[in-house]
Amino acid sequence: MKNTQIELQIKVPNQTRYLSLIGRISEELAKQLQNYTGDREALANHINVVLTEALVNAIRHANANDPDEEVEIRITVTDEELLLQVFDHGRGFNLESISATAEDSQHELEDHGRGLYIMRSLMDSVEYYPVEGGNVLEMRKQFR
Amino acid sequence: MNLKLEDNGQVVLVQVKEERLDAHNSEHLKQELGRLFEEGKTRVVVDLKEVRFIDSSGLGALVSGFKNASSRQAGLKLSSLQSQVKSMFELTRLHRVFDIYTTVDEAIEAF
């Protein structure tokens, strides 16, 4: 059974100026994760990075840079895993279309498209699917 | 974004005076690097000593500068990467693309 230890819900305007606030909150949270046996400083940076990437996708692609929109971030910590969710209220986007993977040397020098690759590399799973009133980008990391 | 530029006539040193280089502020760095190479500067060092966090947009701004330099026979070198920033270069394999130095002096001497 999954016992929820921490659940955080944050709503911010659809503006990139809030990235650093969310980054700081997520880093502080990562340092509190008792069940994570790995390097917590590295994990804190990874969570900061993946949440930043997910938020930028929501702000720019899903919510089309509309400053009057908002994005919602939900961080859930259970005994077994960390769940990060970023909700948008937009038309959504094709997750694959924003990716020009760094795995492929042909794309090594693209200016854009590393976000999804970074999220997939640092988390165990990344999914994007429609929910009522918008979409959610969901990332999970197991504590092993 | 807070950038400090020093031009000694040989090399332009661009110091990024920000803790984060992300989607919120990296466009400014991209524009500034573009402007320097358009003006004909051929040797640019970007000092990342104060940057503790970089995302894909920050990396993209530096890649844009690198391509701009390469297309004009100019050079862009990076210096003083903090460990978390260095790990993002390694994750995206961009450490193989850029010339990265431990200090500003080493980067300047390498031209």
PDB file of C-alpha atoms in Angstrom:
ATOM      1  CA  MET A   1       0.000   0.000   0.000  1.00  0.00           C
ATOM      2  CA  LYS A   2       1.231   3.467  -0.871  1.00  0.00           C
ATOM      3  CA  ASN A   3       1.332   5.760   2.138  1.00  0.00           C
ATOM      4  CA  THR A   4       1.396   9.400   1.131  1.00  0.00           C
ATOM      5  CA  GLN A   5       4.000  11.265   3.141  1.00  0.00           C
ATOM      6  CA  ILE A   6       3.813  14.650   1.465  1.00  0.00           C
ATOM      7  CA  GLU A   7       1.458  16.187  -1.067  1.00  0.00           C
ATOM      8  CA  LEU A   8       2.098  19.704  -2.321  1.00  0.00           C
ATOM      9  CA  GLN A   9      -0.169  21.623  -4.682  1.00  0.00           C
ATOM     10  CA  ILE A  10       0.980  24.930  -6.146  1.00  0.00           C
ATOM     11  CA  LYS A  11      -0.687  27.158  -8.727  1.00  0.00           C
ATOM     12  CA  VAL A  12       1.269  29.878 -10.485  1.00  0.00           C
ATOM     13  CA  PRO A  13       0.513  32.246 -13.385  1.00  0.00           C
ATOM     14  CA  ASN A  14       1.512  30.958 -16.822  1.00  0.00           C
ATOM     15  CA  GLN A  15       4.797  32.904 -16.791  1.00  0.00           C
ATOM     16  CA  THR A  16       8.418  31.759 -16.828  1.00  0.00           C
ATOM     17  CA  ARG A  17       9.337  34.202 -14.024  1.00  0.00           C
ATOM     18  CA  TYR A  18       7.913  31.644 -11.569  1.00  0.00           C
ATOM     19  CA  LEU A  19      10.310  28.878 -12.648  1.00  0.00           C
ATOM     20  CA  SER A  20      12.886  29.709  -9.997  1.00  0.00           C
ATOM     21  CA  LEU A  21      10.289  29.729  -7.198  1.00  0.00           C
ATOM     22  CA  ILE A  22       9.047  26.252  -8.151  1.00  0.00           C
ATOM     23  CA  GLY A  23      12.650  25.120  -8.588  1.00  0.00           C
ATOM     24  CA  ARG A  24      13.592  26.245  -5.089  1.00  0.00           C
ATOM     25  CA  ILE A  25      10.542  24.613  -3.480  1.00  0.00           C
ATOM     26  CA  SER A  26      11.195  21.306  -5.269  1.00  0.00           C
ATOM     27  CA  GLU A  27      14.866  21.302  -4.272  1.00  0.00           C
ATOM     28  CA  GLU A  28      13.996  21.833  -0.610  1.00  0.00           C
ATOM     29  CA  LEU A  29      11.455  19.026  -0.806  1.00  0.00           C
ATOM     30  CA  ALA A  30      13.958  16.638  -2.385  1.00  0.00           C
ATOM     31  CA  LYS A  31      16.332  17.151   0.514  1.00  0.00           C
ATOM     32  CA  GLN A  32      13.600  15.918   2.901  1.00  0.00           C
ATOM     33  CA  LEU A  33      13.002  12.584   1.138  1.00  0.00           C
ATOM     34  CA  GLN A  34      13.774  10.009   3.818  1.00  0.00           C
ATOM     35  CA  ASN A  35      13.298   6.927   1.656  1.00  0.00           C
ATOM     36  CA  TYR A  36      15.738   8.000  -1.036  1.00  0.00           C
ATOM     37  CA  THR A  37      19.091   6.357  -0.469  1.00  0.00           C
ATOM     38  CA  GLY A  38      20.981   7.988  -3.332  1.00  0.00           C
ATOM     39  CA  ASP A  39      22.625  11.407  -3.621  1.00  0.00           C
ATOM     40  CA  ARG A  40      19.965  13.869  -2.431  1.00  0.00           C
ATOM     41  CA  GLU A  41      21.826  16.932  -3.717  1.00  0.00           C
ATOM     42  CA  ALA A  42      21.849  15.432  -7.212  1.00  0.00           C
ATOM     43  CA  LEU A  43      18.206  14.389  -6.880  1.00  0.00           C
ATOM     44  CA  ALA A  44      17.283  17.946  -5.813  1.00  0.00           C
ATOM     45  CA  ASN A  45      18.910  19.327  -8.967  1.00  0.00           C
ATOM     46  CA  HIS A  46      17.235  16.675 -11.131  1.00  0.00           C
ATOM     47  CA  ILE A  47      13.775  17.469  -9.747  1.00  0.00           C
ATOM     48  CA  ASN A  48      14.424  21.176 -10.265  1.00  0.00           C
ATOM     49  CA  VAL A  49      15.435  20.489 -13.890  1.00  0.00           C
ATOM     50  CA  VAL A  50      12.561  18.163 -14.819  1.00  0.00           C
ATOM     51  CA  LEU A  51       9.939  20.414 -13.209  1.00  0.00           C
ATOM     52  CA  THR A  52      11.419  23.424 -15.008  1.00  0.00           C
ATOM     53  CA  GLU A  53      11.261  21.551 -18.342  1.00  0.00           C
ATOM     54  CA  ALA A  54       7.673  20.382 -17.702  1.00  0.00           C
ATOM     55  CA  LEU A  55       6.560  23.880 -16.669  1.00  0.00           C
ATOM     56  CA  VAL A  56       8.121  25.489 -19.745  1.00  0.00           C
ATOM     57  CA  ASN A  57       6.295  22.986 -21.959  1.00  0.00           C
ATOM     58  CA  ALA A  58       3.014  23.832 -20.219  1.00  0.00           C
ATOM     59  CA  ILE A  59       3.596  27.598 -20.349  1.00  0.00           C
ATOM     60  CA  ARG A  60       4.838  27.818 -23.943  1.00  0.00           C
ATOM     61  CA  HIS A  61       3.309  24.893 -25.812  1.00  0.00           C
ATOM     62  CA  ALA A  62       0.097  23.904 -24.009  1.00  0.00           C
ATOM     63  CA  ASN A  63      -0.994  27.308 -22.697  1.00  0.00           C
ATOM     64  CA  ALA A  64       0.513  29.152 -25.698  1.00  0.00           C
ATOM     65  CA  ASN A  65       2.289  31.797 -23.542  1.00  0.00           C
ATOM     66  CA  ASP A  66      -1.043  33.239 -22.327  1.00  0.00           C
ATOM     67  CA  PRO A  67      -0.039  35.206 -19.177  1.00  0.00           C
ATOM     68  CA  ASP A  68      -3.608  35.091 -17.843  1.00  0.00           C
ATOM     69  CA  GLU A  69      -3.608  31.284 -17.785  1.00  0.00           C
ATOM     70  CA  GLU A  70      -2.201  29.314 -14.887  1.00  0.00           C
ATOM     71  CA  VAL A  71      -0.335  26.070 -14.352  1.00  0.00           C
ATOM     72  CA  GLU A  72      -0.755  23.733 -11.426  1.00  0.00           C
ATOM     73  CA  ILE A  73       2.047  21.659  -9.976  1.00  0.00           C
ATOM     74  CA  ARG A  74       1.356  18.679  -7.741  1.00  0.00           C
ATOM     75  CA  ILE A  75       4.184  16.896  -5.949  1.00  0.00           C
ATOM     76  CA  THR A  76       3.335  13.640  -4.192  1.00  0.00           C
ATOM     77  CA  VAL A  77       5.753  11.638  -2.088  1.00  0.00           C
ATOM     78  CA  THR A  78       4.826   8.115  -1.003  1.00  0.00           C
ATOM     79  CA  ASP A  79       6.907   5.404   0.646  1.00  0.00           C
ATOM     80  CA  GLU A  80       7.848   4.034  -2.765  1.00  0.00           C
ATOM     81  CA  GLU A  81       7.997   6.903  -5.206  1.00  0.00           C
ATOM     82  CA  LEU A  82       8.029  10.559  -6.105  1.00  0.00           C
ATOM     83  CA  LEU A  83       5.240  11.718  -8.426  1.00  0.00           C
ATOM     84  CA  LEU A  84       5.478  15.072 -10.195  1.00  0.00           C
ATOM     85  CA  GLN A  85       2.450  16.372 -12.119  1.00  0.00           C
ATOM     86  CA  VAL A  86       2.136  19.576 -14.131  1.00  0.00           C
ATOM     87  CA  PHE A  87      -1.406  20.472 -15.231  1.00  0.00           C
ATOM     88  CA  ASP A  88      -2.149  22.852 -18.089  1.00  0.00           C
ATOM     89  CA  HIS A  89      -5.465  24.192 -19.367  1.00  0.00           C
ATOM     90  CA  GLY A  90      -4.497  24.385 -23.003  1.00  0.00           C
ATOM     91  CA  ARG A  91      -4.911  22.493 -26.221  1.00  0.00           C
ATOM     92  CA  GLY A  92      -2.016  20.279 -25.323  1.00  0.00           C
ATOM     93  CA  PHE A  93       0.888  19.285 -27.524  1.00  0.00           C
ATOM     94  CA  ASN A  94       2.449  16.200 -28.966  1.00  0.00           C
ATOM     95  CA  LEU A  95       5.170  15.164 -26.553  1.00  0.00           C
ATOM     96  CA  GLU A  96       7.298  13.663 -29.321  1.00  0.00           C
ATOM     97  CA  SER A  97       7.092  16.803 -31.477  1.00  0.00           C
ATOM     98  CA  ILE A  98       9.011  18.846 -28.887  1.00  0.00           C
ATOM     99  CA  SER A  99      11.838  16.348 -28.883  1.00  0.00           C
ATOM    100  CA  ALA A 100      14.955  16.248 -31.012  1.00  0.00           C
ATOM    101  CA  THR A 101      16.821  13.777 -28.865  1.00  0.00           C
ATOM    102  CA  ALA A 102      20.374  14.324 -27.789  1.00  0.00           C
ATOM    103  CA  GLU A 103      20.888  10.570 -28.222  1.00  0.00           C
ATOM    104  CA  ASP A 104      21.037  11.197 -31.907  1.00  0.00           C
ATOM    105  CA  SER A 105      24.240  12.939 -32.926  1.00  0.00           C
ATOM    106  CA  GLN A 106      22.430  14.365 -35.920  1.00  0.00           C
ATOM    107  CA  HIS A 107      20.492  16.569 -33.468  1.00  0.00           C
ATOM    108  CA  GLU A 108      23.419  17.340 -31.207  1.00  0.00           C
ATOM    109  CA  LEU A 109      23.572  20.958 -32.285  1.00  0.00           C
ATOM    110  CA  GLU A 110      19.875  21.818 -32.315  1.00  0.00           C
ATOM    111  CA  ASP A 111      18.992  24.873 -30.192  1.00  0.00           C
ATOM    112  CA  HIS A 112      15.772  23.233 -28.991  1.00  0.00           C
ATOM    113  CA  GLY A 113      14.336  19.825 -28.164  1.00  0.00           C
ATOM    114  CA  ARG A 114      16.433  18.599 -25.237  1.00  0.00           C
ATOM    115  CA  GLY A 115      13.665  19.023 -22.643  1.00  0.00           C
ATOM    116  CA  LEU A 116      11.904  15.699 -23.124  1.00  0.00           C
ATOM    117  CA  TYR A 117      15.213  13.848 -23.408  1.00  0.00           C
ATOM    118  CA  ILE A 118      16.295  15.358 -20.061  1.00  0.00           C
ATOM    119  CA  MET A 119      12.979  14.448 -18.390  1.00  0.00           C
ATOM    120  CA  ARG A 120      13.122  10.877 -19.677  1.00  0.00           C
ATOM    121  CA  SER A 121      16.763  10.476 -18.693  1.00  0.00           C
ATOM    122  CA  LEU A 122      16.322  11.688 -15.125  1.00  0.00           C
ATOM    123  CA  MET A 123      12.928  10.137 -14.282  1.00  0.00           C
ATOM    124  CA  ASP A 124      11.651   6.540 -14.499  1.00  0.00           C
ATOM    125  CA  SER A 125       8.593   7.444 -16.562  1.00  0.00           C
ATOM    126  CA  VAL A 126       7.153  10.466 -18.390  1.00  0.00           C
ATOM    127  CA  GLU A 127       3.576  10.554 -19.643  1.00  0.00           C
ATOM    128  CA  TYR A 128       1.319  13.269 -21.042  1.00  0.00           C
ATOM    129  CA  TYR A 129      -2.407  12.752 -21.304  1.00  0.00           C
ATOM    130  CA  PRO A 130      -5.700  14.688 -21.319  1.00  0.00           C
ATOM    131  CA  VAL A 131      -7.667  15.234 -18.105  1.00  0.00           C
ATOM    132  CA  GLU A 132     -10.815  17.260 -17.449  1.00  0.00           C
ATOM    133  CA  GLY A 133     -10.176  20.872 -18.450  1.00  0.00           C
ATOM    134  CA  GLY A 134      -6.717  20.300 -19.894  1.00  0.00           C
ATOM    135  CA  ASN A 135      -3.773  17.912 -19.751  1.00  0.00           C
ATOM    136  CA  VAL A 136      -1.232  16.598 -17.302  1.00  0.00           C
ATOM    137  CA  LEU A 137       2.453  15.836 -17.721  1.00  0.00           C
ATOM    138  CA  GLU A 138       3.258  13.141 -15.199  1.00  0.00           C
ATOM    139  CA  MET A 139       6.711  11.997 -14.102  1.00  0.00           C
ATOM    140  CA  ARG A 140       7.584   9.248 -11.630  1.00  0.00           C
ATOM    141  CA  LYS A 141      10.733   8.221  -9.827  1.00  0.00           C
ATOM    142  CA  GLN A 142      10.935   5.097  -7.674  1.00  0.00           C
ATOM    143  CA  PHE A 143      12.931   5.082  -4.437  1.00  0.00           C
ATOM    144  CA  ARG A 144      15.223   2.098  -4.712  1.00  0.00           C
TER     145      ARG A 144
ATOM    146  CA  MET B   1      19.416  38.861 -17.113  1.00  0.00           C
ATOM    147  CA  ASN B   2      22.542  40.241 -15.530  1.00  0.00           C
ATOM    148  CA  LEU B   3      25.543  39.894 -17.865  1.00  0.00           C
ATOM    149  CA  LYS B   4      28.917  41.581 -17.344  1.00  0.00           C
ATOM    150  CA  LEU B   5      31.037  42.080 -20.467  1.00  0.00           C
ATOM    151  CA  GLU B   6      34.766  42.803 -20.532  1.00  0.00           C
ATOM    152  CA  ASP B   7      36.606  43.330 -23.805  1.00  0.00           C
ATOM    153  CA  ASN B   8      40.407  43.535 -23.608  1.00  0.00           C
ATOM    154  CA  GLY B   9      40.745  43.922 -27.370  1.00  0.00           C
ATOM    155  CA  GLN B  10      41.683  40.269 -27.837  1.00  0.00           C
ATOM    156  CA  VAL B  11      38.978  38.349 -26.005  1.00  0.00           C
ATOM    157  CA  VAL B  12      35.471  39.269 -24.848  1.00  0.00           C
ATOM    158  CA  LEU B  13      34.640  37.821 -21.430  1.00  0.00           C
ATOM    159  CA  VAL B  14      30.909  37.359 -20.785  1.00  0.00           C
ATOM    160  CA  GLN B  15      30.191  36.754 -17.110  1.00  0.00           C
ATOM    161  CA  VAL B  16      26.721  35.361 -16.404  1.00  0.00           C
ATOM    162  CA  LYS B  17      25.815  36.954 -13.065  1.00  0.00           C
ATOM    163  CA  GLU B  18      22.786  34.739 -12.420  1.00  0.00           C
ATOM    164  CA  GLU B  19      22.178  31.664 -10.274  1.00  0.00           C
ATOM    165  CA  ARG B  20      19.858  30.203 -12.922  1.00  0.00           C
ATOM    166  CA  LEU B  21      20.259  30.092 -16.701  1.00  0.00           C
ATOM    167  CA  ASP B  22      16.806  28.952 -17.802  1.00  0.00           C
ATOM    168  CA  ALA B  23      13.864  29.552 -20.139  1.00  0.00           C
ATOM    169  CA  HIS B  24      13.119  32.818 -18.347  1.00  0.00           C
ATOM    170  CA  ASN B  25      16.433  34.550 -19.029  1.00  0.00           C
ATOM    171  CA  SER B  26      18.465  32.572 -21.587  1.00  0.00           C
ATOM    172  CA  GLU B  27      17.096  34.431 -24.633  1.00  0.00           C
ATOM    173  CA  HIS B  28      19.029  37.507 -23.491  1.00  0.00           C
ATOM    174  CA  LEU B  29      22.313  35.563 -23.455  1.00  0.00           C
ATOM    175  CA  LYS B  30      21.530  34.125 -26.902  1.00  0.00           C
ATOM    176  CA  GLN B  31      20.896  37.624 -28.323  1.00  0.00           C
ATOM    177  CA  GLU B  32      24.005  39.048 -26.688  1.00  0.00           C
ATOM    178  CA  LEU B  33      26.272  36.303 -28.064  1.00  0.00           C
ATOM    179  CA  GLY B  34      24.688  36.768 -31.495  1.00  0.00           C
ATOM    180  CA  ARG B  35      25.366  40.510 -31.313  1.00  0.00           C
ATOM    181  CA  LEU B  36      29.034  40.010 -30.354  1.00  0.00           C
ATOM    182  CA  PHE B  37      29.725  37.685 -33.287  1.00  0.00           C
ATOM    183  CA  GLU B  38      27.793  39.945 -35.675  1.00  0.00           C
ATOM    184  CA  GLU B  39      30.015  42.822 -34.535  1.00  0.00           C
ATOM    185  CA  GLY B  40      33.001  40.759 -35.611  1.00  0.00           C
ATOM    186  CA  LYS B  41      34.292  39.529 -32.249  1.00  0.00           C
ATOM    187  CA  THR B  42      36.235  36.329 -32.836  1.00  0.00           C
ATOM    188  CA  ARG B  43      37.130  35.192 -29.322  1.00  0.00           C
ATOM    189  CA  VAL B  44      34.443  34.938 -26.645  1.00  0.00           C
ATOM    190  CA  VAL B  45      34.597  33.246 -23.238  1.00  0.00           C
ATOM    191  CA  VAL B  46      31.369  32.659 -21.284  1.00  0.00           C
ATOM    192  CA  ASP B  47      32.081  32.423 -17.556  1.00  0.00           C
ATOM    193  CA  LEU B  48      29.431  30.308 -15.797  1.00  0.00           C
ATOM    194  CA  LYS B  49      30.977  30.490 -12.312  1.00  0.00           C
ATOM    195  CA  GLU B  50      27.845  31.909 -10.665  1.00  0.00           C
ATOM    196  CA  VAL B  51      25.392  29.622 -12.478  1.00  0.00           C
ATOM    197  CA  ARG B  52      24.167  26.848 -10.224  1.00  0.00           C
ATOM    198  CA  PHE B  53      21.312  25.664 -12.457  1.00  0.00           C
ATOM    199  CA  ILE B  54      20.867  25.265 -16.208  1.00  0.00           C
ATOM    200  CA  ASP B  55      17.916  23.884 -18.200  1.00  0.00           C
ATOM    201  CA  SER B  56      17.509  22.913 -21.865  1.00  0.00           C
ATOM    202  CA  SER B  57      16.823  26.538 -22.853  1.00  0.00           C
ATOM    203  CA  GLY B  58      20.059  27.674 -21.215  1.00  0.00           C
ATOM    204  CA  LEU B  59      21.959  24.932 -23.017  1.00  0.00           C
ATOM    205  CA  GLY B  60      20.180  25.932 -26.242  1.00  0.00           C
ATOM    206  CA  ALA B  61      21.335  29.560 -25.896  1.00  0.00           C
ATOM    207  CA  LEU B  62      24.959  28.405 -25.598  1.00  0.00           C
ATOM    208  CA  VAL B  63      24.559  25.991 -28.540  1.00  0.00           C
ATOM    209  CA  SER B  64      23.180  28.874 -30.593  1.00  0.00           C
ATOM    210  CA  GLY B  65      26.252  30.956 -29.675  1.00  0.00           C
ATOM    211  CA  PHE B  66      28.558  28.063 -30.538  1.00  0.00           C
ATOM    212  CA  LYS B  67      26.977  27.624 -33.982  1.00  0.00           C
ATOM    213  CA  ASN B  68      27.072  31.366 -34.581  1.00  0.00           C
ATOM    214  CA  ALA B  69      30.790  31.427 -33.736  1.00  0.00           C
ATOM    215  CA  SER B  70      31.592  28.372 -35.869  1.00  0.00           C
ATOM    216  CA  SER B  71      29.832  29.802 -38.913  1.00  0.00           C
ATOM    217  CA  ARG B  72      32.018  32.946 -38.698  1.00  0.00           C
ATOM    218  CA  GLN B  73      35.355  31.237 -37.992  1.00  0.00           C
ATOM    219  CA  ALA B  74      35.163  32.621 -34.455  1.00  0.00           C
ATOM    220  CA  GLY B  75      35.524  30.784 -31.145  1.00  0.00           C
ATOM    221  CA  LEU B  76      33.322  30.369 -28.076  1.00  0.00           C
ATOM    222  CA  LYS B  77      34.737  28.774 -24.946  1.00  0.00           C
ATOM    223  CA  LEU B  78      33.154  28.088 -21.565  1.00  0.00           C
ATOM    224  CA  SER B  79      34.695  28.320 -18.120  1.00  0.00           C
ATOM    225  CA  SER B  80      34.061  27.571 -14.451  1.00  0.00           C
ATOM    226  CA  LEU B  81      31.124  25.150 -14.593  1.00  0.00           C
ATOM    227  CA  GLN B  82      29.625  24.156 -11.242  1.00  0.00           C
ATOM    228  CA  SER B  83      29.097  20.419 -10.749  1.00  0.00           C
ATOM    229  CA  GLN B  84      25.314  20.398 -11.366  1.00  0.00           C
ATOM    230  CA  VAL B  85      25.769  22.450 -14.545  1.00  0.00           C
ATOM    231  CA  LYS B  86      28.565  20.187 -15.728  1.00  0.00           C
ATOM    232  CA  SER B  87      26.334  17.154 -15.176  1.00  0.00           C
ATOM    233  CA  MET B  88      23.716  18.647 -17.522  1.00  0.00           C
ATOM    234  CA  PHE B  89      26.360  19.105 -20.231  1.00  0.00           C
ATOM    235  CA  GLU B  90      27.345  15.468 -19.749  1.00  0.00           C
ATOM    236  CA  LEU B  91      23.743  14.213 -19.768  1.00  0.00           C
ATOM    237  CA  THR B  92      23.072  15.953 -23.086  1.00  0.00           C
ATOM    238  CA  ARG B  93      26.578  15.094 -24.366  1.00  0.00           C
ATOM    239  CA  LEU B  94      27.293  18.750 -25.034  1.00  0.00           C
ATOM    240  CA  HIS B  95      30.572  18.458 -23.094  1.00  0.00           C
ATOM    241  CA  ARG B  96      31.912  16.841 -26.280  1.00  0.00           C
ATOM    242  CA  VAL B  97      30.881  19.858 -28.340  1.00  0.00           C
ATOM    243  CA  PHE B  98      32.144  22.748 -26.214  1.00  0.00           C
ATOM    244  CA  ASP B  99      35.658  23.629 -25.124  1.00  0.00           C
ATOM    245  CA  ILE B 100      35.226  23.763 -21.351  1.00  0.00           C
ATOM    246  CA  TYR B 101      37.906  25.090 -18.965  1.00  0.00           C
ATOM    247  CA  THR B 102      38.255  25.164 -15.209  1.00  0.00           C
ATOM    248  CA  THR B 103      39.083  28.870 -15.019  1.00  0.00           C
ATOM    249  CA  VAL B 104      38.604  31.995 -17.130  1.00  0.00           C
ATOM    250  CA  ASP B 105      42.394  32.403 -17.473  1.00  0.00           C
ATOM    251  CA  GLU B 106      42.761  28.876 -18.882  1.00  0.00           C
ATOM    252  CA  ALA B 107      39.954  29.535 -21.377  1.00  0.00           C
ATOM    253  CA  ILE B 108      41.541  32.802 -22.532  1.00  0.00           C
ATOM    254  CA  GLU B 109      45.009  31.238 -22.836  1.00  0.00           C
ATOM    255  CA  ALA B 110      43.584  28.413 -24.952  1.00  0.00           C
ATOM    256  CA  PHE B 111      42.791  30.776 -27.853  1.00  0.00           C
TER     257      PHE B 111
END
